[in-house]
Amino acid sequence: MTETTHHRICPLCEACCGLEIKVDSGKVVSIRGHATDVLSAGYICPKAVALKDLHEDPDRLRTPLIKRIGVFEPATWRQAFEEIERRLPPILARHGRNAAGVVVGNPSAHKIGLLTYFGKLARALGTKNVFSASTLDQMPRQLASGLVYGHWLSIPLPDIARTDYLLVIGGNPLVSNGSMWTVPDFRGKARDLRARGGKLVVVDPRRTETATMADTHHFIRPGSDVFLLAAMVQTLFARDRVQLGSVAGWVNGLDAVREAIQPFTPEAVSARCGIAANTIEALALSLVDAPRAAVYGRIGTCTQEFGTLASWLIDVLNAISGHLDQPGGTLFAKSAAFAANTAGRPGVGKGIATGRHHARVSGAPEVYGELPMTCLAEEITTPGDGQIRALVTVATNPVLSAPDGPRLATALEGLDFMVSLDIYLNETTRHADVILPGLSPLEDMHYDVAFPQLSWRNHARYSGPVFPKQEDQPEEWQTLLRLAALVQGKGIDTDAGLLDDAQFAEDAERLFGAKAPDLIAATAHYKGPMRSLEVALRTGPYGDQFGAKPDGLTLEKVIASAAAGGIDLGELQARIPEMLRTPSGKIELAPPTLVADLERARADLGRPVPDLVVIGRRDVRTNNSWMHNLRTLAKGPFRCTALVHPTDATRLGLVEGSQAELRNGARTVRAPIHITEDMMPGVVSLPHGWGHDLPGTRLQLASQRPGANLNALLDDQLRDPLSGNAVLSGIPITLHPVESAA
Ligand SMILES: Nc1nc2c(c(=O)[nH]1)N[C@H]1C(S)=C(S)[C@@H](COP(=O)(O)OP(=O)(O)OC[C@H]3O[C@@H](n4cnc5c(=O)[nH]c(N)nc54)[C@H](O)[C@@H]3O)O[C@H]1N2
Ligand SMILES: Nc1nc2c(c(=O)[nH]1)N[C@H]1C(S)=C(S)[C@@H](COP(=O)(O)OP(=O)(O)OC[C@H]3O[C@@H](n4cnc5c(=O)[nH]c(N)nc54)[C@H](O)[C@@H]3O)O[C@H]1N2
Ligand code: SF4
Ligand SMILES: [Mo]
């Protein structure tokens, strides 16, 4: 037998590490970090190795399933599409386009076919009921960026390789490996930062793995980041330390910020944050005192009632401390393909709009084309015109991942029809009538669309399939296109390739006008996402412009670089004003909706601090809700434990290792207690993504140690009104020893 070596990036988290995969006789022999990868230089975490388990997992679906009289039966692709055609279009014909809902989840960000074709299905459905995991995660960050810089994916990134001071708020990159910031081997980079005399400071209600390696860690009351950040901004104004540095000529709204921030003095917010006023001042001043500094906030700052405000104030701090768009401060990536902030006229754009339509039941505004995930259940269960009766889910497991999963599960059971494009029969897809399996990542090609826009270094990397796919199995983009055709009444025999050609031609004409015919001819040898990737790369900022710049990038060159570890496009560079896409061509530091929302925060400042609140947690061997079925990751100590501070444990009569019940009104879950001083007193931490004890799933390993579903405890009515993002952190609960829980 002959061993072959393959290079692809890991699809399991945002670090996007380069892998070297050795294969023999159709089996994975080894998975290692690719030492010469231009982004990750050999770094991997234990999850990458589990790609072998994922590929070989007997529970991973390989054929479509159709539910008949409550039981899933294997089916051919033809039978599956026939069943969908028989049941879905009549619902739309009878009840209108909004009777369909569509939900897309996290793994789609790691599969170019899903990411670039999901929108085609949503458009074909023509429904406003589009939902995604973004409103359980980073929508506040994206909305703030849209308002300030003019595009949803223009995110300032800490220039970790050159900074002297990094303040991490509400993120644990040592475990999560970074998010909205592609930064493989955060630990190594943070170590280098400290070795050259720089400082790492962490603000988190738990002394996390990242906090443990930091110079300083501050506990903060969950949900109060907006107040801390506002007071830091206020301090810089009050002490006359505001400096805009190189972006001074490009900032609108500085006076409006100064005016609106006045009430948020360190003294006024201190009790709410649980941080001393002089500590808040010192944190603010450290930013201006450091020659090069960056503030990074992540999910802890987003999944709260003031998520958009908090995300925005992080931008304000980076700007007014003089480090925005500076080496060693925060910089914007320049992606080789697909970035809106490299397209069109440099330095100016349309900006963003929200609220172009609203959720029927709650009235929540559309944001980035979506409605809040926390509106899904009520949109299914509330009768009336526009009620969701048919649902398509794509790579998402909201029964575990979204607040009030039990309510959602009941809602899904009440649908007239549901289709899931997924690789498992799990807590969500068990409610489907038809499940269409996706490819194993090792059978799929990939090029990251989003993450090069968020990477610590510019680069272009292509991943080819490691294994051939089963002959009859469509690629996921083909499945999405066929579903799109089907709901447009085109019938199930339409060829996905022809549909794609037609769509490509349409897009090319819209985007490239008179040049479209040449473009169509020049790219005809590529299909599906490969074809749009070729166009994006060649017309992108490093592209060969279809021959005009012969040294520039083409897909062929990027493919050829895979074994070498991809193409390095250098460290991040200053990009203001060229990357701005606001109508003014300026950084809009004081968007009126955000300034107005500060009043909501001010009014909330006096809210009493609850006795006990729950927050989430991630573990390096898990990924949201779907990797507990993989042997390499499932072994070891049980990870779904509730962490409690010793004073709380004593007060509540809890002993180490005992079962406790967490209660939020009538909602309850049980978990074993681990007592640790790493928790802030008054805060309990329970990881999300567990709860694999629901009937009707096919997750043999995960169901052996199911864990508790944190989201069964959370309320689906709590959200940040601006972004629609769910509140997942800082929820008041009570905690009871199980023996006394009657
Ligand atoms: N309480 C609490 N809840 C949270 C969070 C939290 O911090 N606290 N975090 C939130 C965040 S950040 C996120 S991103 C969401 C994630 O929530 P979701 O987007 O729902 O993602 P997962 O729960 O990871 O479920 C992924 C689904 O995709 C399927 N899948 C995996 N690989 C593939 C593939 O290659 N193709 C297809 N078609 N399907 C695939 C899996 O089987 C699973 O059904 O969870 C959120 N939920
Ligand atoms: N191993 C692993 N890696 C992952 C994932 C995973 O499930 N497992 N999920 C991936 C996904 S989808 C995402 S979005 C990213 C998320 O990436 P991160 O944001 O780094 O994720 P977390 O580890 O949840 O870190 C959030 C931190 O916020 C803290 N926190 C909670 N509430 C508050 C608050 O109110 N204020 C402050 N300041 N902090 C608070 C928590 O204690 C926690 O340490 O991780 C990704 N990477
Ligand atoms: S950190 Fe781990 S899971 Fe994330 S991309 Fe790298 S190897 Fe994969
Ligand atoms: Mo996420």
Short mmCIF file of C-alpha atoms and ligand atoms in Angstrom, two decimals, residues 9-19 43-49 176-177 184-185, ligand 3:
data_model
loop_
_atom_site.label_atom_id
_atom_site.label_comp_id
_atom_site.label_asym_id
_atom_site.label_seq_id
_atom_site.Cartn_x
_atom_site.Cartn_y
_atom_site.Cartn_z
CA ILE A 9 -7.20 23.38 6.84
CA CYS A 10 -9.09 22.21 9.89
CA PRO A 11 -12.82 23.02 9.58
CA LEU A 12 -13.60 22.76 13.27
CA CYS A 13 -12.97 26.25 14.59
CA GLU A 14 -12.01 29.75 13.56
CA ALA A 15 -8.27 29.20 14.07
CA CYS A 16 -8.32 27.42 10.69
CA CYS A 17 -5.08 25.53 11.34
CA GLY A 18 -3.25 23.93 8.44
CA LEU A 19 -3.18 20.13 8.66
CA TYR A 43 -0.04 24.39 15.55
CA ILE A 44 -3.12 22.22 16.14
CA CYS A 45 -5.37 21.38 19.08
CA PRO A 46 -6.78 17.91 19.98
CA LYS A 47 -9.91 18.46 17.89
CA ALA A 48 -8.05 18.22 14.59
CA VAL A 49 -7.09 14.62 15.31
CA SER A 176 -11.70 28.64 22.00
CA ASN A 177 -8.63 29.26 19.86
CA PRO A 184 -3.92 29.89 15.75
CA ASP A 185 -1.58 29.26 18.69
S1 SF4 B 3 -7.53 25.13 16.97
FE1 SF4 B 3 -8.02 22.96 16.82
S2 SF4 B 3 -10.15 22.85 16.11
FE2 SF4 B 3 -9.42 24.92 15.78
S3 SF4 B 3 -8.74 24.89 13.65
FE3 SF4 B 3 -6.93 24.50 14.95
S4 SF4 B 3 -6.82 22.29 15.06
FE4 SF4 B 3 -8.87 22.77 14.33
#
